[in-house]
Amino acid sequence: MDEQQRFYITTAIDYPNSRPHIGTAFEKIGADVQARFRRMEGADVHFLMGNDENTIKVTQRARELDLDPKAYVDDMARQFQDVWRALEISNNDFIQTSEERHHIGCRKFIQAVHDAGDIYKGTYAGHYCNGCESFKTEKEVAEGGGRCPNHPNAPLTWVEEENYYFRLSAFRDRLLAHYAANPGFIQPESRRNEIISLVEGGLTDISITRKGFTWGIPAPFDPDQTIYVWFDALLNYVTAAGYGTDEERFARTWPADVHVIGKDITRFHCALWPAMLMSAGLPLPRKVFGHGFVYRKNEETGEAEKLSKSLGNVVEPMELIEKFSAEAFRYY
């Protein structure tokens, strides 16, 4: 097929620790509009969505419900897809990161990065946010008053453990060169400026495995370590396209034309993700679009606040669909 007739669009994959809220739906509807428009132009559209399942939050929630993690994530995947069907989202693929196709592709990818010399073993000690499932820098801890800025209701925990690191710091100049050569890679302009400033300030190597977890994907070079959630989660974009399981399909589908994501995860998608792909020798996505949040008014303070599961202020799409119809919700 003509290159211009192929269009691969993705959304962020979601934590299935609870059902989707209207902020999540906002992202999916926006991507769906783009996918539908491209189809009207005659493009062969591959529209990917999915759930991020290899997380600590999944095991914690499954334990609370006295369920096996796999049974829990499969049921949540069904519930998420029920919502997306009710909203008439036109995705033609939905990946669960507990799927075998994802596990195979992840193991191949992290081995390629290891073989490239960009992974080493070390000991980490730092503040960890269970909400973000990421370690926080001292600057972030200070700015949040000792808590995560994105999850102020969830206290940070101090973690010390031996694991593997990705040499993200080695990719600073290559990333800046890519941004300069591809000014449309990060959109909108405000997100681009934030990421350039972040990378110019210097990048630190990041932990990419955790020790002592049975739920997740074992690292092929050390089965006692499981692949850390962000290194695992970002790979859904290539594993769903066939990386590691269907190389012909992968060559036909990748690179993605656009990743549609929330502004709070742009640093993962615009700095870590392209560095990972550079290390593995794969093409970079053509564009990352970081949208804003859906806000609601706090009745006590009168201030606008982000819709967030951790803040307990979310509204379920199904409630609005049943009351106003899917079309009215989509238009809103």
Short mmCIF file of N, CA and C in Angstrom, two decimals, residues 91-171:
data_model
loop_
_atom_site.label_atom_id
_atom_site.label_comp_id
_atom_site.label_asym_id
_atom_site.label_seq_id
_atom_site.Cartn_x
_atom_site.Cartn_y
_atom_site.Cartn_z
N ASN A 91 -11.65 1.86 17.33
CA ASN A 91 -10.35 1.17 17.35
C ASN A 91 -10.49 -0.23 16.78
N ASN A 92 -9.47 -0.68 16.05
CA ASN A 92 -9.50 -2.03 15.49
C ASN A 92 -8.47 -2.95 16.14
N ASP A 93 -7.89 -2.50 17.27
CA ASP A 93 -7.03 -3.37 18.07
C ASP A 93 -7.08 -2.89 19.51
N PHE A 94 -7.00 -3.83 20.43
CA PHE A 94 -6.98 -3.53 21.86
C PHE A 94 -5.99 -4.48 22.48
N ILE A 95 -4.90 -3.94 23.03
CA ILE A 95 -3.86 -4.81 23.57
C ILE A 95 -3.90 -4.82 25.10
N GLN A 96 -3.78 -6.00 25.64
CA GLN A 96 -3.57 -6.18 27.08
C GLN A 96 -2.10 -6.54 27.26
N THR A 97 -1.41 -5.85 28.16
CA THR A 97 0.02 -6.12 28.29
C THR A 97 0.30 -7.44 29.00
N SER A 98 -0.75 -8.14 29.41
CA SER A 98 -0.57 -9.50 29.94
C SER A 98 -0.63 -10.54 28.81
N GLU A 99 -0.89 -10.10 27.57
CA GLU A 99 -0.98 -11.01 26.44
C GLU A 99 0.39 -11.56 26.07
N GLU A 100 0.38 -12.76 25.49
CA GLU A 100 1.62 -13.41 25.10
C GLU A 100 2.34 -12.61 24.01
N ARG A 101 1.61 -12.01 23.07
CA ARG A 101 2.27 -11.25 22.00
C ARG A 101 3.07 -10.08 22.58
N HIS A 102 2.56 -9.50 23.66
CA HIS A 102 3.28 -8.40 24.29
C HIS A 102 4.50 -8.92 25.05
N HIS A 103 4.35 -10.02 25.76
CA HIS A 103 5.47 -10.59 26.50
C HIS A 103 6.62 -10.96 25.57
N ILE A 104 6.29 -11.59 24.45
CA ILE A 104 7.33 -12.00 23.49
C ILE A 104 8.07 -10.77 22.95
N GLY A 105 7.31 -9.77 22.53
CA GLY A 105 7.93 -8.57 21.98
C GLY A 105 8.76 -7.81 23.00
N CYS A 106 8.28 -7.74 24.24
CA CYS A 106 9.02 -7.06 25.30
C CYS A 106 10.37 -7.73 25.56
N ARG A 107 10.35 -9.05 25.64
CA ARG A 107 11.59 -9.76 25.91
C ARG A 107 12.60 -9.56 24.76
N LYS A 108 12.10 -9.57 23.53
CA LYS A 108 12.99 -9.35 22.39
C LYS A 108 13.57 -7.93 22.43
N PHE A 109 12.73 -6.95 22.74
CA PHE A 109 13.15 -5.56 22.72
C PHE A 109 14.19 -5.28 23.81
N ILE A 110 13.91 -5.69 25.04
CA ILE A 110 14.83 -5.38 26.13
C ILE A 110 16.15 -6.12 25.95
N GLN A 111 16.11 -7.30 25.31
CA GLN A 111 17.35 -8.01 25.02
C GLN A 111 18.17 -7.23 23.99
N ALA A 112 17.49 -6.64 22.99
CA ALA A 112 18.19 -5.85 21.97
C ALA A 112 18.86 -4.64 22.60
N VAL A 113 18.18 -3.99 23.54
CA VAL A 113 18.75 -2.82 24.23
C VAL A 113 19.92 -3.26 25.11
N HIS A 114 19.79 -4.40 25.76
CA HIS A 114 20.87 -4.96 26.58
C HIS A 114 22.08 -5.28 25.71
N ASP A 115 21.85 -5.89 24.55
CA ASP A 115 22.93 -6.25 23.65
C ASP A 115 23.62 -5.02 23.07
N ALA A 116 22.88 -3.90 23.01
CA ALA A 116 23.47 -2.65 22.50
C ALA A 116 24.35 -1.97 23.55
N GLY A 117 24.37 -2.52 24.78
CA GLY A 117 25.20 -1.97 25.83
C GLY A 117 24.58 -0.83 26.60
N ASP A 118 23.26 -0.67 26.47
CA ASP A 118 22.58 0.46 27.11
C ASP A 118 21.86 0.09 28.40
N ILE A 119 22.12 -1.11 28.91
CA ILE A 119 21.53 -1.56 30.18
C ILE A 119 22.65 -2.05 31.09
N TYR A 120 22.61 -1.64 32.34
CA TYR A 120 23.60 -2.09 33.32
C TYR A 120 22.91 -2.29 34.67
N LYS A 121 23.57 -3.06 35.54
CA LYS A 121 23.00 -3.37 36.85
C LYS A 121 23.49 -2.37 37.89
N GLY A 122 22.60 -1.96 38.78
CA GLY A 122 22.97 -1.01 39.82
C GLY A 122 22.00 -1.09 40.99
N THR A 123 22.26 -0.28 42.00
CA THR A 123 21.40 -0.23 43.17
C THR A 123 20.70 1.12 43.22
N TYR A 124 19.40 1.10 43.44
CA TYR A 124 18.63 2.34 43.48
C TYR A 124 18.06 2.58 44.87
N ALA A 125 18.06 3.83 45.26
CA ALA A 125 17.40 4.25 46.50
C ALA A 125 16.71 5.58 46.20
N GLY A 126 15.41 5.65 46.43
CA GLY A 126 14.71 6.90 46.15
C GLY A 126 13.24 6.84 46.51
N HIS A 127 12.57 7.98 46.32
CA HIS A 127 11.14 8.10 46.60
C HIS A 127 10.34 7.53 45.43
N TYR A 128 9.36 6.68 45.75
CA TYR A 128 8.57 5.99 44.73
C TYR A 128 7.10 6.31 44.91
N CYS A 129 6.43 6.65 43.80
CA CYS A 129 5.00 6.92 43.82
C CYS A 129 4.26 5.72 43.25
N ASN A 130 3.41 5.09 44.04
CA ASN A 130 2.64 3.95 43.56
C ASN A 130 1.62 4.38 42.52
N GLY A 131 1.12 5.63 42.61
CA GLY A 131 0.14 6.13 41.65
C GLY A 131 0.72 6.23 40.25
N CYS A 132 1.92 6.83 40.14
CA CYS A 132 2.59 6.96 38.84
C CYS A 132 3.35 5.69 38.46
N GLU A 133 3.64 4.86 39.48
CA GLU A 133 4.53 3.71 39.33
C GLU A 133 5.87 4.18 38.76
N SER A 134 6.42 5.22 39.37
CA SER A 134 7.73 5.73 38.96
C SER A 134 8.43 6.37 40.15
N PHE A 135 9.75 6.41 40.05
CA PHE A 135 10.56 7.07 41.07
C PHE A 135 10.53 8.57 40.85
N LYS A 136 10.61 9.35 41.92
CA LYS A 136 10.56 10.81 41.86
C LYS A 136 11.91 11.40 42.23
N THR A 137 12.30 12.45 41.50
CA THR A 137 13.54 13.13 41.80
C THR A 137 13.37 13.97 43.06
N GLU A 138 14.49 14.40 43.64
CA GLU A 138 14.43 15.24 44.83
C GLU A 138 13.71 16.55 44.52
N LYS A 139 13.90 17.07 43.29
CA LYS A 139 13.21 18.29 42.88
C LYS A 139 11.70 18.09 42.87
N GLU A 140 11.24 16.97 42.31
CA GLU A 140 9.81 16.68 42.25
C GLU A 140 9.23 16.51 43.65
N VAL A 141 9.99 15.86 44.54
CA VAL A 141 9.54 15.67 45.91
C VAL A 141 9.40 17.02 46.62
N ALA A 142 10.39 17.89 46.39
CA ALA A 142 10.36 19.22 47.01
C ALA A 142 9.20 20.05 46.49
N GLU A 143 8.97 20.01 45.17
CA GLU A 143 7.87 20.77 44.57
C GLU A 143 6.51 20.28 45.05
N GLY A 144 6.42 19.00 45.35
CA GLY A 144 5.16 18.43 45.81
C GLY A 144 5.00 18.47 47.31
N GLY A 145 5.92 19.15 48.00
CA GLY A 145 5.82 19.21 49.45
C GLY A 145 5.94 17.86 50.12
N GLY A 146 6.79 17.00 49.54
CA GLY A 146 6.98 15.66 50.09
C GLY A 146 6.05 14.62 49.51
N ARG A 147 5.21 15.05 48.57
CA ARG A 147 4.28 14.13 47.90
C ARG A 147 4.40 14.28 46.39
N CYS A 148 3.83 13.30 45.67
CA CYS A 148 3.85 13.38 44.21
C CYS A 148 2.90 14.47 43.74
N PRO A 149 3.33 15.37 42.85
CA PRO A 149 2.45 16.43 42.35
C PRO A 149 1.19 15.89 41.67
N ASN A 150 1.29 14.71 41.03
CA ASN A 150 0.15 14.14 40.32
C ASN A 150 -0.76 13.31 41.22
N HIS A 151 -0.24 12.85 42.36
CA HIS A 151 -1.02 12.01 43.28
C HIS A 151 -0.80 12.50 44.72
N PRO A 152 -1.27 13.69 45.04
CA PRO A 152 -1.01 14.28 46.36
C PRO A 152 -1.63 13.52 47.53
N ASN A 153 -2.63 12.68 47.25
CA ASN A 153 -3.27 11.91 48.33
C ASN A 153 -2.57 10.59 48.63
N ALA A 154 -1.59 10.25 47.78
CA ALA A 154 -0.87 8.97 47.97
C ALA A 154 0.54 9.26 48.46
N PRO A 155 0.87 8.90 49.71
CA PRO A 155 2.21 9.18 50.23
C PRO A 155 3.30 8.43 49.45
N LEU A 156 4.44 9.08 49.29
CA LEU A 156 5.58 8.44 48.64
C LEU A 156 6.20 7.40 49.58
N THR A 157 6.78 6.39 48.99
CA THR A 157 7.47 5.38 49.79
C THR A 157 8.95 5.39 49.42
N TRP A 158 9.80 5.08 50.39
CA TRP A 158 11.25 5.02 50.14
C TRP A 158 11.61 3.59 49.74
N VAL A 159 12.24 3.46 48.57
CA VAL A 159 12.56 2.13 48.03
C VAL A 159 14.07 2.02 47.81
N GLU A 160 14.64 0.94 48.26
CA GLU A 160 16.04 0.63 47.99
C GLU A 160 16.11 -0.79 47.45
N GLU A 161 16.67 -0.95 46.25
CA GLU A 161 16.76 -2.28 45.67
C GLU A 161 17.78 -2.32 44.54
N GLU A 162 18.24 -3.53 44.24
CA GLU A 162 19.16 -3.74 43.13
C GLU A 162 18.35 -4.08 41.88
N ASN A 163 18.60 -3.36 40.81
CA ASN A 163 17.89 -3.63 39.56
C ASN A 163 18.72 -3.15 38.38
N TYR A 164 18.11 -3.15 37.20
CA TYR A 164 18.83 -2.77 35.99
C TYR A 164 18.42 -1.37 35.54
N TYR A 165 19.39 -0.66 34.95
CA TYR A 165 19.21 0.71 34.50
C TYR A 165 19.34 0.82 32.99
N PHE A 166 18.61 1.76 32.43
CA PHE A 166 18.75 2.14 31.02
C PHE A 166 19.56 3.43 30.96
N ARG A 167 20.57 3.48 30.08
CA ARG A 167 21.45 4.64 29.98
C ARG A 167 20.78 5.80 29.24
N LEU A 168 19.70 6.31 29.82
CA LEU A 168 18.98 7.42 29.19
C LEU A 168 19.87 8.65 29.04
N SER A 169 20.78 8.87 29.98
CA SER A 169 21.64 10.05 29.95
C SER A 169 22.50 10.12 28.69
N ALA A 170 22.76 8.97 28.08
CA ALA A 170 23.63 8.93 26.89
C ALA A 170 22.92 9.42 25.63
N PHE A 171 21.60 9.64 25.72
CA PHE A 171 20.84 9.98 24.52
C PHE A 171 20.47 11.47 24.44
#
